Short mmCIF file of C-alpha atoms in Angstrom, two decimals:
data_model
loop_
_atom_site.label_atom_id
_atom_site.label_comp_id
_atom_site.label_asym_id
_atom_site.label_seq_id
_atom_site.Cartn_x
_atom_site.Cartn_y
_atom_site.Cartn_z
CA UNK S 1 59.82 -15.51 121.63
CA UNK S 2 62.26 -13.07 123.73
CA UNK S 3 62.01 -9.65 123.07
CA UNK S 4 64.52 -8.86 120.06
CA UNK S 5 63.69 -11.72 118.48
CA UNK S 6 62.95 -11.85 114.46
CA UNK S 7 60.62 -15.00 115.04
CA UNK S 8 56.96 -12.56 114.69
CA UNK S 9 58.89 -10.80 111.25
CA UNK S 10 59.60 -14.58 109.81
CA UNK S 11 55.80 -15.72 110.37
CA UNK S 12 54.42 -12.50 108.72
CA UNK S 13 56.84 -12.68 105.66
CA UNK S 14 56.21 -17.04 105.74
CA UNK S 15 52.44 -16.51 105.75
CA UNK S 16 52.69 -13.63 103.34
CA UNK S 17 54.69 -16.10 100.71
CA UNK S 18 52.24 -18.96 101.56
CA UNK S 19 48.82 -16.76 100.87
CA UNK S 20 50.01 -15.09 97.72
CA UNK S 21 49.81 -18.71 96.46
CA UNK S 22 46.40 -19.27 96.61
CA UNK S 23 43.95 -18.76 94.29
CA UNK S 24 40.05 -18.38 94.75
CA UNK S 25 38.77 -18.86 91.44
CA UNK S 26 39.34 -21.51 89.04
CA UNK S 27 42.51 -21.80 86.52
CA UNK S 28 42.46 -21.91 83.48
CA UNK S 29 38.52 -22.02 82.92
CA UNK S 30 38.33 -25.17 85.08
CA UNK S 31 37.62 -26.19 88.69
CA UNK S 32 39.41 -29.28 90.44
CA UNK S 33 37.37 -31.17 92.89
CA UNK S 34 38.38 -34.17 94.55
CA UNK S 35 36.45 -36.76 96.88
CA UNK S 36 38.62 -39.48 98.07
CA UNK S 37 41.04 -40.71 95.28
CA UNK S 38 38.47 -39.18 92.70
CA UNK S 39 39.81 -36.21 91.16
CA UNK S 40 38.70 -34.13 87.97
CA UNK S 41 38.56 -31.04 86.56
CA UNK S 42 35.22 -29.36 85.87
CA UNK S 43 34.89 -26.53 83.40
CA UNK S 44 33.95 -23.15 85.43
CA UNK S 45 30.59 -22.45 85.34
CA UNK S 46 29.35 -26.34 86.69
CA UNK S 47 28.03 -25.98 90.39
CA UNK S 48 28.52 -28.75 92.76
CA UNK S 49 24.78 -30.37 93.42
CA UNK S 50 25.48 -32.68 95.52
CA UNK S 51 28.02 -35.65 96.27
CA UNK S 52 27.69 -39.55 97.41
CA UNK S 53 30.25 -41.05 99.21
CA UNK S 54 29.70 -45.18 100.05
CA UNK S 55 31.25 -48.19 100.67
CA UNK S 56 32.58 -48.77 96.97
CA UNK S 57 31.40 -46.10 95.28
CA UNK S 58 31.89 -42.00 94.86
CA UNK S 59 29.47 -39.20 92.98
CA UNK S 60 30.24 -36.31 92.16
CA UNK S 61 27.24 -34.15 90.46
CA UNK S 62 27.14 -30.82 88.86
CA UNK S 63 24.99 -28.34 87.69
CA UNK S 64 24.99 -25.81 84.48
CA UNK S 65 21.73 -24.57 83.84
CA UNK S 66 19.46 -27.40 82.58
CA UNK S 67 22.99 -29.35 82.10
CA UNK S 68 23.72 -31.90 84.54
CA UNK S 69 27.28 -33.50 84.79
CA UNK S 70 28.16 -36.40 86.80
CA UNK S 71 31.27 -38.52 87.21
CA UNK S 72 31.04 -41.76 89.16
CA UNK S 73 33.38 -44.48 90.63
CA UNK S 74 33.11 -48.08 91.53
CA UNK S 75 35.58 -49.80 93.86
CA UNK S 76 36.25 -53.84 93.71
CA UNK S 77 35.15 -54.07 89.91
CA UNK S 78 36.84 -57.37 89.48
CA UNK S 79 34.27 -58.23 92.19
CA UNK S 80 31.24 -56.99 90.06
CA UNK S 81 32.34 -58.26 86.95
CA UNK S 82 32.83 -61.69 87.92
CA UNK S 83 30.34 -62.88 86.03
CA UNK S 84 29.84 -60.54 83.35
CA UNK S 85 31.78 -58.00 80.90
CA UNK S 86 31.39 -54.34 81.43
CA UNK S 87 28.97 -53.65 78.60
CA UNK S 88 26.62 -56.12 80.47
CA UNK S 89 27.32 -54.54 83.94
CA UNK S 90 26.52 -51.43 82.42
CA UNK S 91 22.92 -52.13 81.06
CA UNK S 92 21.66 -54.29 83.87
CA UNK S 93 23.15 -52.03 86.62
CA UNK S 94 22.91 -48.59 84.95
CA UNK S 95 21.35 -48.11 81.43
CA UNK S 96 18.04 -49.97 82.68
CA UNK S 97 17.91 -47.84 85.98
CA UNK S 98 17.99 -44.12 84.60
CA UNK S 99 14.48 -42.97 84.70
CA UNK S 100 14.96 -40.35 82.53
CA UNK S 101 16.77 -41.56 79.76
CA UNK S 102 17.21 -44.76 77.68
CA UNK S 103 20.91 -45.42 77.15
CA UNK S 104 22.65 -47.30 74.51
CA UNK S 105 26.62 -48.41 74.85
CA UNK S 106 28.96 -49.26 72.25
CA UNK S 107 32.29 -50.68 73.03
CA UNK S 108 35.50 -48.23 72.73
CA UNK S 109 39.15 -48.29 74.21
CA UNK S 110 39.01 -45.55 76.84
CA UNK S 111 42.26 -44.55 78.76
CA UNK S 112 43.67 -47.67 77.39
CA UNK S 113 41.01 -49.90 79.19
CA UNK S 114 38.10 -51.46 77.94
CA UNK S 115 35.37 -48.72 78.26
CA UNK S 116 32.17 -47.71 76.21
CA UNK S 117 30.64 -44.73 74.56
CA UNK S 118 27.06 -44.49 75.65
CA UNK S 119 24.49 -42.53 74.37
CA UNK S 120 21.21 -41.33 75.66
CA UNK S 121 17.88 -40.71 74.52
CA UNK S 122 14.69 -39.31 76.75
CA UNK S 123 12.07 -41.84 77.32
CA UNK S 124 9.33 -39.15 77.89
CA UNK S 125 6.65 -39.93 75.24
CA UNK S 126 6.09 -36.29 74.73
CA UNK S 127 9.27 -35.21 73.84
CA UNK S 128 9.86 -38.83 72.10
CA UNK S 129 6.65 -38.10 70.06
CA UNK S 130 8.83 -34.25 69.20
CA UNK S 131 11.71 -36.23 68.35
CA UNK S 132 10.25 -38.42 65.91
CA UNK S 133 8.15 -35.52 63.95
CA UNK S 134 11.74 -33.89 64.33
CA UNK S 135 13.50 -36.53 62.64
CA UNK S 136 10.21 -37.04 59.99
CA UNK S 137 10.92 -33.58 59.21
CA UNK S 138 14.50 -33.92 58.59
CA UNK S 139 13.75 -36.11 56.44
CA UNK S 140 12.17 -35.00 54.35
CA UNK S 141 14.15 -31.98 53.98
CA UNK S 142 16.83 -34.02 53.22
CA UNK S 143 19.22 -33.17 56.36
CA UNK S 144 21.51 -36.35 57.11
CA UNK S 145 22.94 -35.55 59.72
CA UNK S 146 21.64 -37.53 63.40
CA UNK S 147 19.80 -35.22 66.23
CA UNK S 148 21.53 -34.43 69.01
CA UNK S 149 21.52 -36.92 71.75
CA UNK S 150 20.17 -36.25 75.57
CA UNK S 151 22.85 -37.74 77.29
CA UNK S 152 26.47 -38.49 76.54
CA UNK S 153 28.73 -40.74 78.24
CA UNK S 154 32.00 -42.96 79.34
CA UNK S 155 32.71 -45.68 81.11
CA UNK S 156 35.74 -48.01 81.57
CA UNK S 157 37.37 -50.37 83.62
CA UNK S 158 40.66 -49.82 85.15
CA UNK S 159 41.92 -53.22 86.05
CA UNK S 160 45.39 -51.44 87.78
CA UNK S 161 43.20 -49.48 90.00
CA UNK S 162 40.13 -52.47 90.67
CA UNK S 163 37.50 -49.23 89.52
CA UNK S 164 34.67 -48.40 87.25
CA UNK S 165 34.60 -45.15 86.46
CA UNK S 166 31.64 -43.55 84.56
CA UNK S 167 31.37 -39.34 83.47
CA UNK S 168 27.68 -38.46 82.03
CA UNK S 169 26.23 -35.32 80.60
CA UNK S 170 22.70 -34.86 80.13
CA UNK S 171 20.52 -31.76 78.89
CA UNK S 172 22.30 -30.59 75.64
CA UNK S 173 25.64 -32.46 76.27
CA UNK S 174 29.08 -30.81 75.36
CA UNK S 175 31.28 -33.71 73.79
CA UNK S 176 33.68 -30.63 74.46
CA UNK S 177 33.29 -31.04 78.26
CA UNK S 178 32.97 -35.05 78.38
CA UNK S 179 36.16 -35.58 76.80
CA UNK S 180 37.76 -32.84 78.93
CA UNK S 181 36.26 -33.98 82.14
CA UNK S 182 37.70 -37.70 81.03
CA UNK S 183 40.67 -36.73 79.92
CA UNK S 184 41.44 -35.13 83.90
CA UNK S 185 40.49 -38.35 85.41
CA UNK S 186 43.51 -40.34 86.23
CA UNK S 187 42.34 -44.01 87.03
CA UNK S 188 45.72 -45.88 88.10
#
């Protein structure tokens, strides 16, 4: 700009007003990450392990200690449940291919879609073998109420948006953070 001119004073006070917006830590407690049209909020604390990113499907995976968080999404659903209902999908796609962990799905109404509530148990015999004694014990003792689960989980089918989305926690789940980590997901 010409000598005189108030252009150089404008940028400084513009970029001044822009970077006293933005914030380097999360809000509120939580984190928002995004890849492609998925978006959720994390609670602080979860570290970013690692990510997928394919034709028809996203990951993202966290980290909190032993805790693991994921939250997943299928595109063309109407496509992979052609032939099938979700539940169905679910155990022959997903529940039978976790290594780790034997899941179990009930149906549920989640974000107004169809959806289930699945729950996971280790298949190590070890700590099988512990849970059993565990629950002997219990027992006995007369303590009714169930052990904790491994793994805790949604998934549902958004119809409006053609997607299957799925959020897991395993390693001492928080139903705390599943339902908050749902609840930010908007599907459609």
């Amino acid at each position: 700009p010409p000598r005189g001119s108030s252009a150089p004073r404008e940028s400084v006070a513009l970029a001044r007003e822009v970077l006293t917006t933005l914030e380097d830590h999360a809000a509120e407690g939580r984190n928002s990450w995004a890849l492609y049209d998925l978006e959720s909020e994390v609670p602080e604390g979860y570290a970013l392990k690692s990510q997928s990113l394919m034709a028809g499907y996203l990951e993202l995976a966290f980290l909190k200690g032993k805790r693991k968080l994921r939250i997943s999404r299928w595109g063309l659903a109407e496509n992979m449940l052609a032939n099938t209902d979700l539940q169905e999908w679910f155990e022959t796609r997903l529940a039978r291919s976790k290594r780790e962990i034997r899941w179990l799905a009930q149906e549920a109404v989640l974000k107004n879609h169809v959806g289930l509530e699945i729950t996971g148990f280790t298949r190590k015999i070890p700590q099988q073998l512990q849970r059993l004694a565990l629950k002997g014990l219990r027992r006995m003792i007369g303590m009714k109420a169930p052990l904790p689960a491994e793994g805790l989980g949604k998934v549902w089918y958004c119809p409006e948006s053609n997607r299957i989305y799925l959020v897991e926690c395993v390693q001492s789940p928080e139903t705390a953070v599943l339902e908050e980590v749902t609840d930010s997901i908007v599907c459609h």
